Amino acid sequence: NHGGILRTVNTKTDFTLDIDAISNAVNSKTKAVIINSPNNPTGQIYSEESLNVLGYLLESKGKTFNRTIYLISDEPYRKIIYDGLNMPGIFICYKESLIAASYSKDLSFAGECIGFAAVNPELTFKEEILEGLVLANRILGFVNAPALMQRVIASLQGVSVNISEYERKRGILCEGLTNCGYEFIKPAGAFYLFPKSPVPVDIKFIQMLQEELILAVPGSGFGAPGYFRIAFCVDDKTIINSFSGFKRAMDRIA
């Protein structure tokens, strides 16, 4: 990364953007701000209003520090959105913006590293950025998509998974975990639930779930200790059969 320093910024408690925290983190050396929406692991979708405010902030900071600050939006789950919501476009919110997208999630090709990068037509140094992306892909050892998958994707433009299936599975999991006493914010997108851990040390609770043959990921792995991530992109039977284990784990704490 040529000596770049990653500075992480926490969201608000509802997992929405904390603009004040981002403002405090941006300084005279900031090259770019990276966001992920719909978010993994929370499923939160950042609103158009918050993106507009973020865009205004970065434009203002850029003028203050006399530099271009890019906004990079990582959007592999951009087509997995529920409740009739729409995915706000960052291009209309901020000129200096780029999008990284993937086909692996919206086509259920998880593991197939194939996607695209899109740059705002008004982006400063657009040609240089595009050339840099091509060069980085060649020399940094990233996996290039197989020729077969590149041809397959060309025939699948505009196609995506049946979102109603994911939405239904989300409903099953949310109802089941609510009945077991877990607290969470219902995800607006992606296929994860990010409940609060019933015990302060999330890794300890993950171990308790493992004893119930339930695989989950500690929130501390995402920089959010005190939570855990569970995926619902599995068959209904797997989701339903997990509830007894979730209940036993909760009862052991009580």
PDB file of C-alpha atoms in Angstrom:
ATOM      1  CA  ASN A   1       0.000   0.000   0.000  1.00  0.00           C
ATOM      2  CA  HIS A   2       3.043   2.258  -0.440  1.00  0.00           C
ATOM      3  CA  GLY A   3       3.076   3.276   3.223  1.00  0.00           C
ATOM      4  CA  GLY A   4      -0.562   4.231   3.454  1.00  0.00           C
ATOM      5  CA  ILE A   5      -2.115   4.243   6.923  1.00  0.00           C
ATOM      6  CA  LEU A   6      -5.632   2.898   7.432  1.00  0.00           C
ATOM      7  CA  ARG A   7      -7.642   4.866   9.963  1.00  0.00           C
ATOM      8  CA  THR A   8     -10.927   3.204  10.935  1.00  0.00           C
ATOM      9  CA  VAL A   9     -13.936   5.238  12.060  1.00  0.00           C
ATOM     10  CA  ASN A  10     -16.802   3.831  14.102  1.00  0.00           C
ATOM     11  CA  THR A  11     -20.401   4.265  12.991  1.00  0.00           C
ATOM     12  CA  LYS A  12     -23.234   5.430  15.203  1.00  0.00           C
ATOM     13  CA  THR A  13     -24.935   2.843  17.429  1.00  0.00           C
ATOM     14  CA  ASP A  14     -27.503   2.143  14.692  1.00  0.00           C
ATOM     15  CA  PHE A  15     -24.613   1.486  12.274  1.00  0.00           C
ATOM     16  CA  THR A  16     -25.271   4.621  10.200  1.00  0.00           C
ATOM     17  CA  LEU A  17     -22.468   6.986   9.195  1.00  0.00           C
ATOM     18  CA  ASP A  18     -21.039   9.148  11.960  1.00  0.00           C
ATOM     19  CA  ILE A  19     -20.169  12.244   9.950  1.00  0.00           C
ATOM     20  CA  ASP A  20     -18.600  14.039  12.920  1.00  0.00           C
ATOM     21  CA  ALA A  21     -16.280  11.094  13.565  1.00  0.00           C
ATOM     22  CA  ILE A  22     -15.297  10.988   9.891  1.00  0.00           C
ATOM     23  CA  SER A  23     -14.649  14.727   9.944  1.00  0.00           C
ATOM     24  CA  ASN A  24     -12.331  14.335  12.925  1.00  0.00           C
ATOM     25  CA  ALA A  25     -10.433  11.526  11.179  1.00  0.00           C
ATOM     26  CA  VAL A  26      -9.794  13.383   7.900  1.00  0.00           C
ATOM     27  CA  ASN A  27      -6.555  15.362   7.855  1.00  0.00           C
ATOM     28  CA  SER A  28      -4.074  16.942   5.451  1.00  0.00           C
ATOM     29  CA  LYS A  29      -2.720  13.519   4.448  1.00  0.00           C
ATOM     30  CA  THR A  30      -6.060  11.823   3.728  1.00  0.00           C
ATOM     31  CA  LYS A  31      -6.152  10.302   0.238  1.00  0.00           C
ATOM     32  CA  ALA A  32      -9.566   8.630   0.294  1.00  0.00           C
ATOM     33  CA  VAL A  33     -12.513   7.621   2.434  1.00  0.00           C
ATOM     34  CA  ILE A  34     -13.813   4.066   1.950  1.00  0.00           C
ATOM     35  CA  ILE A  35     -17.376   3.031   2.774  1.00  0.00           C
ATOM     36  CA  ASN A  36     -19.211  -0.279   2.360  1.00  0.00           C
ATOM     37  CA  SER A  37     -22.956  -0.229   1.638  1.00  0.00           C
ATOM     38  CA  PRO A  38     -25.021  -2.356   2.015  1.00  0.00           C
ATOM     39  CA  ASN A  39     -22.661  -3.065   4.824  1.00  0.00           C
ATOM     40  CA  ASN A  40     -20.992  -6.304   5.809  1.00  0.00           C
ATOM     41  CA  PRO A  41     -21.556  -7.257   8.629  1.00  0.00           C
ATOM     42  CA  THR A  42     -24.439  -4.968   9.672  1.00  0.00           C
ATOM     43  CA  GLY A  43     -26.632  -4.961   6.557  1.00  0.00           C
ATOM     44  CA  GLN A  44     -27.034  -1.199   6.941  1.00  0.00           C
ATOM     45  CA  ILE A  45     -27.591   0.944   3.829  1.00  0.00           C
ATOM     46  CA  TYR A  46     -26.232   4.467   4.056  1.00  0.00           C
ATOM     47  CA  SER A  47     -28.949   6.971   3.155  1.00  0.00           C
ATOM     48  CA  GLU A  48     -28.704   9.449   0.300  1.00  0.00           C
ATOM     49  CA  GLU A  49     -28.970  12.254   2.843  1.00  0.00           C
ATOM     50  CA  SER A  50     -25.947  11.009   4.788  1.00  0.00           C
ATOM     51  CA  LEU A  51     -23.968  10.501   1.572  1.00  0.00           C
ATOM     52  CA  ASN A  52     -24.758  14.054   0.493  1.00  0.00           C
ATOM     53  CA  VAL A  53     -23.512  15.336   3.846  1.00  0.00           C
ATOM     54  CA  LEU A  54     -20.400  13.172   3.520  1.00  0.00           C
ATOM     55  CA  GLY A  55     -19.801  14.501   0.018  1.00  0.00           C
ATOM     56  CA  TYR A  56     -20.096  18.088   1.233  1.00  0.00           C
ATOM     57  CA  LEU A  57     -17.689  17.315   4.073  1.00  0.00           C
ATOM     58  CA  LEU A  58     -15.046  15.825   1.765  1.00  0.00           C
ATOM     59  CA  GLU A  59     -15.392  18.695  -0.691  1.00  0.00           C
ATOM     60  CA  SER A  60     -14.933  21.174   2.145  1.00  0.00           C
ATOM     61  CA  LYS A  61     -11.962  19.265   3.574  1.00  0.00           C
ATOM     62  CA  GLY A  62     -10.410  19.063   0.116  1.00  0.00           C
ATOM     63  CA  LYS A  63     -10.543  22.831  -0.230  1.00  0.00           C
ATOM     64  CA  THR A  64      -9.156  23.314   3.267  1.00  0.00           C
ATOM     65  CA  PHE A  65      -6.197  21.007   2.646  1.00  0.00           C
ATOM     66  CA  ASN A  66      -5.837  21.888  -1.059  1.00  0.00           C
ATOM     67  CA  ARG A  67      -6.053  18.278  -2.201  1.00  0.00           C
ATOM     68  CA  THR A  68      -8.453  15.818  -3.820  1.00  0.00           C
ATOM     69  CA  ILE A  69     -10.040  13.422  -1.333  1.00  0.00           C
ATOM     70  CA  TYR A  70     -11.690  10.473  -3.059  1.00  0.00           C
ATOM     71  CA  LEU A  71     -14.761   8.609  -1.845  1.00  0.00           C
ATOM     72  CA  ILE A  72     -14.612   4.877  -2.628  1.00  0.00           C
ATOM     73  CA  SER A  73     -17.836   2.921  -2.182  1.00  0.00           C
ATOM     74  CA  ASP A  74     -17.467  -0.856  -1.864  1.00  0.00           C
ATOM     75  CA  GLU A  75     -20.802  -2.269  -3.077  1.00  0.00           C
ATOM     76  CA  PRO A  76     -20.765  -6.065  -3.565  1.00  0.00           C
ATOM     77  CA  TYR A  77     -24.276  -6.315  -2.053  1.00  0.00           C
ATOM     78  CA  ARG A  78     -25.786  -3.426  -4.016  1.00  0.00           C
ATOM     79  CA  LYS A  79     -28.536  -5.613  -5.526  1.00  0.00           C
ATOM     80  CA  ILE A  80     -29.428  -7.427  -2.296  1.00  0.00           C
ATOM     81  CA  ILE A  81     -31.778  -4.860  -0.763  1.00  0.00           C
ATOM     82  CA  TYR A  82     -35.063  -5.400   1.080  1.00  0.00           C
ATOM     83  CA  ASP A  83     -38.342  -3.686   1.955  1.00  0.00           C
ATOM     84  CA  GLY A  84     -38.562  -1.851  -1.361  1.00  0.00           C
ATOM     85  CA  LEU A  85     -35.578   0.346  -0.533  1.00  0.00           C
ATOM     86  CA  ASN A  86     -33.308   1.810  -3.184  1.00  0.00           C
ATOM     87  CA  MET A  87     -29.537   1.937  -3.265  1.00  0.00           C
ATOM     88  CA  PRO A  88     -28.419   5.596  -3.292  1.00  0.00           C
ATOM     89  CA  GLY A  89     -25.847   6.429  -5.946  1.00  0.00           C
ATOM     90  CA  ILE A  90     -22.702   8.148  -4.704  1.00  0.00           C
ATOM     91  CA  PHE A  91     -21.946   9.735  -8.088  1.00  0.00           C
ATOM     92  CA  ILE A  92     -24.713  12.295  -7.582  1.00  0.00           C
ATOM     93  CA  CYS A  93     -23.568  12.914  -4.003  1.00  0.00           C
ATOM     94  CA  TYR A  94     -19.892  13.621  -4.628  1.00  0.00           C
ATOM     95  CA  LYS A  95     -17.853  14.291  -7.756  1.00  0.00           C
ATOM     96  CA  GLU A  96     -14.630  12.630  -6.604  1.00  0.00           C
ATOM     97  CA  SER A  97     -16.145   9.159  -6.225  1.00  0.00           C
ATOM     98  CA  LEU A  98     -15.489   5.583  -7.334  1.00  0.00           C
ATOM     99  CA  ILE A  99     -17.489   2.371  -7.007  1.00  0.00           C
ATOM    100  CA  ALA A 100     -16.123  -1.153  -6.551  1.00  0.00           C
ATOM    101  CA  ALA A 101     -18.754  -3.777  -7.341  1.00  0.00           C
ATOM    102  CA  SER A 102     -18.870  -7.561  -7.534  1.00  0.00           C
ATOM    103  CA  TYR A 103     -21.033 -10.108  -9.311  1.00  0.00           C
ATOM    104  CA  SER A 104     -20.240 -12.854  -6.819  1.00  0.00           C
ATOM    105  CA  LYS A 105     -22.985 -11.905  -4.351  1.00  0.00           C
ATOM    106  CA  ASP A 106     -25.890 -10.784  -6.528  1.00  0.00           C
ATOM    107  CA  LEU A 107     -25.477 -13.862  -8.756  1.00  0.00           C
ATOM    108  CA  SER A 108     -24.713 -16.270  -5.878  1.00  0.00           C
ATOM    109  CA  PHE A 109     -21.220 -16.851  -7.273  1.00  0.00           C
ATOM    110  CA  ALA A 110     -19.557 -16.450  -3.876  1.00  0.00           C
ATOM    111  CA  GLY A 111     -15.873 -17.237  -4.298  1.00  0.00           C
ATOM    112  CA  GLU A 112     -15.733 -16.119  -7.921  1.00  0.00           C
ATOM    113  CA  CYS A 113     -13.583 -12.992  -7.848  1.00  0.00           C
ATOM    114  CA  ILE A 114     -15.184 -11.067 -10.672  1.00  0.00           C
ATOM    115  CA  GLY A 115     -16.548  -7.557 -10.633  1.00  0.00           C
ATOM    116  CA  PHE A 116     -15.828  -4.071 -11.883  1.00  0.00           C
ATOM    117  CA  ALA A 117     -14.731  -0.606 -10.870  1.00  0.00           C
ATOM    118  CA  ALA A 118     -16.662   2.459 -12.009  1.00  0.00           C
ATOM    119  CA  VAL A 119     -15.418   6.029 -11.757  1.00  0.00           C
ATOM    120  CA  ASN A 120     -17.485   9.185 -11.707  1.00  0.00           C
ATOM    121  CA  PRO A 121     -17.346  10.799 -15.183  1.00  0.00           C
ATOM    122  CA  GLU A 122     -16.500  14.095 -13.445  1.00  0.00           C
ATOM    123  CA  LEU A 123     -13.668  12.584 -11.383  1.00  0.00           C
ATOM    124  CA  THR A 124     -10.472  14.635 -11.219  1.00  0.00           C
ATOM    125  CA  PHE A 125      -7.514  12.770 -12.756  1.00  0.00           C
ATOM    126  CA  LYS A 126      -9.957  10.185 -14.128  1.00  0.00           C
ATOM    127  CA  GLU A 127      -7.600   8.765 -16.741  1.00  0.00           C
ATOM    128  CA  GLU A 128      -4.735   8.494 -14.274  1.00  0.00           C
ATOM    129  CA  ILE A 129      -6.967   6.682 -11.783  1.00  0.00           C
ATOM    130  CA  LEU A 130      -8.103   4.183 -14.420  1.00  0.00           C
ATOM    131  CA  GLU A 131      -4.523   3.543 -15.512  1.00  0.00           C
ATOM    132  CA  GLY A 132      -3.529   3.073 -11.876  1.00  0.00           C
ATOM    133  CA  LEU A 133      -6.292   0.517 -11.338  1.00  0.00           C
ATOM    134  CA  VAL A 134      -5.118  -1.498 -14.337  1.00  0.00           C
ATOM    135  CA  LEU A 135      -1.485  -1.354 -13.213  1.00  0.00           C
ATOM    136  CA  ALA A 136      -2.318  -2.319  -9.624  1.00  0.00           C
ATOM    137  CA  ASN A 137      -4.327  -5.301 -10.831  1.00  0.00           C
ATOM    138  CA  ARG A 138      -1.334  -6.517 -12.813  1.00  0.00           C
ATOM    139  CA  ILE A 139       1.450  -6.115 -10.281  1.00  0.00           C
ATOM    140  CA  LEU A 140      -0.079  -6.569  -6.825  1.00  0.00           C
ATOM    141  CA  GLY A 141      -0.989 -10.236  -7.212  1.00  0.00           C
ATOM    142  CA  PHE A 142      -4.775  -9.907  -7.192  1.00  0.00           C
ATOM    143  CA  VAL A 143      -6.741 -12.843  -8.587  1.00  0.00           C
ATOM    144  CA  ASN A 144      -7.981 -12.272 -12.124  1.00  0.00           C
ATOM    145  CA  ALA A 145     -11.314 -13.785 -13.092  1.00  0.00           C
ATOM    146  CA  PRO A 146     -11.080 -16.910 -15.299  1.00  0.00           C
ATOM    147  CA  ALA A 147     -11.809 -16.323 -18.974  1.00  0.00           C
ATOM    148  CA  LEU A 148     -14.851 -18.618 -18.709  1.00  0.00           C
ATOM    149  CA  MET A 149     -16.443 -16.506 -15.959  1.00  0.00           C
ATOM    150  CA  GLN A 150     -15.752 -13.324 -17.905  1.00  0.00           C
ATOM    151  CA  ARG A 151     -17.738 -14.753 -20.804  1.00  0.00           C
ATOM    152  CA  VAL A 152     -20.515 -15.995 -18.513  1.00  0.00           C
ATOM    153  CA  ILE A 153     -20.897 -12.595 -16.854  1.00  0.00           C
ATOM    154  CA  ALA A 154     -21.263 -10.897 -20.229  1.00  0.00           C
ATOM    155  CA  SER A 155     -24.482 -12.868 -20.740  1.00  0.00           C
ATOM    156  CA  LEU A 156     -25.859 -12.133 -17.261  1.00  0.00           C
ATOM    157  CA  GLN A 157     -26.012  -8.345 -17.243  1.00  0.00           C
ATOM    158  CA  GLY A 158     -29.177  -7.174 -15.514  1.00  0.00           C
ATOM    159  CA  VAL A 159     -29.697 -10.572 -13.845  1.00  0.00           C
ATOM    160  CA  SER A 160     -29.617 -11.111 -10.080  1.00  0.00           C
ATOM    161  CA  VAL A 161     -30.698 -13.616  -7.459  1.00  0.00           C
ATOM    162  CA  ASN A 162     -34.295 -13.846  -6.268  1.00  0.00           C
ATOM    163  CA  ILE A 163     -34.219 -11.248  -3.498  1.00  0.00           C
ATOM    164  CA  SER A 164     -37.575 -12.420  -2.136  1.00  0.00           C
ATOM    165  CA  GLU A 165     -35.918 -15.682  -1.070  1.00  0.00           C
ATOM    166  CA  TYR A 166     -33.284 -13.848   0.963  1.00  0.00           C
ATOM    167  CA  GLU A 167     -35.954 -11.552   2.379  1.00  0.00           C
ATOM    168  CA  ARG A 168     -38.019 -14.532   3.481  1.00  0.00           C
ATOM    169  CA  LYS A 169     -35.007 -16.181   5.120  1.00  0.00           C
ATOM    170  CA  ARG A 170     -34.225 -12.909   6.865  1.00  0.00           C
ATOM    171  CA  GLY A 171     -37.743 -12.946   8.298  1.00  0.00           C
ATOM    172  CA  ILE A 172     -37.369 -16.504   9.580  1.00  0.00           C
ATOM    173  CA  LEU A 173     -34.051 -15.754  11.283  1.00  0.00           C
ATOM    174  CA  CYS A 174     -35.186 -12.435  12.771  1.00  0.00           C
ATOM    175  CA  GLU A 175     -38.337 -13.951  14.238  1.00  0.00           C
ATOM    176  CA  GLY A 176     -36.479 -16.950  15.633  1.00  0.00           C
ATOM    177  CA  LEU A 177     -33.706 -14.949  17.289  1.00  0.00           C
ATOM    178  CA  THR A 178     -36.194 -12.449  18.689  1.00  0.00           C
ATOM    179  CA  ASN A 179     -38.090 -15.309  20.304  1.00  0.00           C
ATOM    180  CA  CYS A 180     -34.801 -16.528  21.785  1.00  0.00           C
ATOM    181  CA  GLY A 181     -34.156 -13.128  23.373  1.00  0.00           C
ATOM    182  CA  TYR A 182     -31.507 -11.666  21.058  1.00  0.00           C
ATOM    183  CA  GLU A 183     -31.262  -7.964  20.219  1.00  0.00           C
ATOM    184  CA  PHE A 184     -30.391  -6.696  16.745  1.00  0.00           C
ATOM    185  CA  ILE A 185     -31.139  -4.082  14.105  1.00  0.00           C
ATOM    186  CA  LYS A 186     -33.020  -5.589  11.182  1.00  0.00           C
ATOM    187  CA  PRO A 187     -30.704  -5.474   8.154  1.00  0.00           C
ATOM    188  CA  ALA A 188     -31.838  -3.476   5.136  1.00  0.00           C
ATOM    189  CA  GLY A 189     -29.495  -5.298   2.765  1.00  0.00           C
ATOM    190  CA  ALA A 190     -26.897  -8.078   2.323  1.00  0.00           C
ATOM    191  CA  PHE A 191     -27.557 -11.481   3.934  1.00  0.00           C
ATOM    192  CA  TYR A 192     -26.205 -11.111   7.450  1.00  0.00           C
ATOM    193  CA  LEU A 193     -27.628 -10.423  10.880  1.00  0.00           C
ATOM    194  CA  PHE A 194     -25.425  -8.634  13.420  1.00  0.00           C
ATOM    195  CA  PRO A 195     -26.953  -9.203  16.883  1.00  0.00           C
ATOM    196  CA  LYS A 196     -25.554  -8.030  20.195  1.00  0.00           C
ATOM    197  CA  SER A 197     -23.565 -10.656  22.047  1.00  0.00           C
ATOM    198  CA  PRO A 198     -25.332 -11.639  25.294  1.00  0.00           C
ATOM    199  CA  VAL A 199     -21.928 -11.599  27.013  1.00  0.00           C
ATOM    200  CA  PRO A 200     -19.355  -8.771  26.870  1.00  0.00           C
ATOM    201  CA  VAL A 201     -16.639 -10.912  25.287  1.00  0.00           C
ATOM    202  CA  ASP A 202     -18.033 -11.856  21.886  1.00  0.00           C
ATOM    203  CA  ILE A 203     -15.379 -14.502  21.213  1.00  0.00           C
ATOM    204  CA  LYS A 204     -16.490 -16.357  24.332  1.00  0.00           C
ATOM    205  CA  PHE A 205     -20.062 -16.390  23.046  1.00  0.00           C
ATOM    206  CA  ILE A 206     -18.898 -17.620  19.639  1.00  0.00           C
ATOM    207  CA  GLN A 207     -17.308 -20.570  21.437  1.00  0.00           C
ATOM    208  CA  MET A 208     -20.615 -21.242  23.187  1.00  0.00           C
ATOM    209  CA  LEU A 209     -22.376 -21.283  19.818  1.00  0.00           C
ATOM    210  CA  GLN A 210     -19.758 -23.664  18.448  1.00  0.00           C
ATOM    211  CA  GLU A 211     -20.683 -26.084  21.223  1.00  0.00           C
ATOM    212  CA  GLU A 212     -24.211 -25.936  19.782  1.00  0.00           C
ATOM    213  CA  LEU A 213     -22.792 -26.595  16.272  1.00  0.00           C
ATOM    214  CA  ILE A 214     -23.580 -23.035  15.186  1.00  0.00           C
ATOM    215  CA  LEU A 215     -20.932 -21.145  13.222  1.00  0.00           C
ATOM    216  CA  ALA A 216     -20.838 -17.376  13.674  1.00  0.00           C
ATOM    217  CA  VAL A 217     -18.191 -14.670  13.429  1.00  0.00           C
ATOM    218  CA  PRO A 218     -17.261 -12.418  16.367  1.00  0.00           C
ATOM    219  CA  GLY A 219     -17.919  -8.737  15.894  1.00  0.00           C
ATOM    220  CA  SER A 220     -14.412  -7.976  17.128  1.00  0.00           C
ATOM    221  CA  GLY A 221     -13.181  -9.344  13.804  1.00  0.00           C
ATOM    222  CA  PHE A 222     -14.987  -6.434  12.143  1.00  0.00           C
ATOM    223  CA  GLY A 223     -13.857  -3.853  14.661  1.00  0.00           C
ATOM    224  CA  ALA A 224     -17.167  -4.067  16.532  1.00  0.00           C
ATOM    225  CA  PRO A 225     -16.667  -6.079  19.738  1.00  0.00           C
ATOM    226  CA  GLY A 226     -19.807  -7.079  21.583  1.00  0.00           C
ATOM    227  CA  TYR A 227     -21.637  -8.315  18.484  1.00  0.00           C
ATOM    228  CA  PHE A 228     -21.603 -11.396  16.281  1.00  0.00           C
ATOM    229  CA  ARG A 229     -22.405 -12.025  12.631  1.00  0.00           C
ATOM    230  CA  ILE A 230     -24.630 -14.807  11.375  1.00  0.00           C
ATOM    231  CA  ALA A 231     -25.453 -15.441   7.693  1.00  0.00           C
ATOM    232  CA  PHE A 232     -28.884 -16.467   6.434  1.00  0.00           C
ATOM    233  CA  CYS A 233     -27.890 -17.433   2.879  1.00  0.00           C
ATOM    234  CA  VAL A 234     -28.537 -21.097   3.730  1.00  0.00           C
ATOM    235  CA  ASP A 235     -31.514 -23.422   3.432  1.00  0.00           C
ATOM    236  CA  ASP A 236     -34.537 -22.883   5.673  1.00  0.00           C
ATOM    237  CA  LYS A 237     -33.953 -26.108   7.577  1.00  0.00           C
ATOM    238  CA  THR A 238     -30.496 -24.974   8.691  1.00  0.00           C
ATOM    239  CA  ILE A 239     -31.899 -21.682   9.981  1.00  0.00           C
ATOM    240  CA  ILE A 240     -34.825 -23.282  11.815  1.00  0.00           C
ATOM    241  CA  ASN A 241     -32.712 -26.053  13.350  1.00  0.00           C
ATOM    242  CA  SER A 242     -30.311 -23.473  14.795  1.00  0.00           C
ATOM    243  CA  PHE A 243     -32.906 -21.868  17.066  1.00  0.00           C
ATOM    244  CA  SER A 244     -32.765 -24.569  19.730  1.00  0.00           C
ATOM    245  CA  GLY A 245     -28.992 -24.059  19.965  1.00  0.00           C
ATOM    246  CA  PHE A 246     -29.359 -20.283  20.150  1.00  0.00           C
ATOM    247  CA  LYS A 247     -31.934 -20.725  22.924  1.00  0.00           C
ATOM    248  CA  ARG A 248     -29.730 -23.095  24.926  1.00  0.00           C
ATOM    249  CA  ALA A 249     -26.781 -20.716  24.640  1.00  0.00           C
ATOM    250  CA  MET A 250     -28.915 -17.828  25.874  1.00  0.00           C
ATOM    251  CA  ASP A 251     -30.354 -19.889  28.731  1.00  0.00           C
ATOM    252  CA  ARG A 252     -26.847 -20.815  29.899  1.00  0.00           C
ATOM    253  CA  ILE A 253     -26.089 -17.125  30.349  1.00  0.00           C
ATOM    254  CA  ALA A 254     -29.347 -16.359  32.144  1.00  0.00           C
TER     255      ALA A 254
END
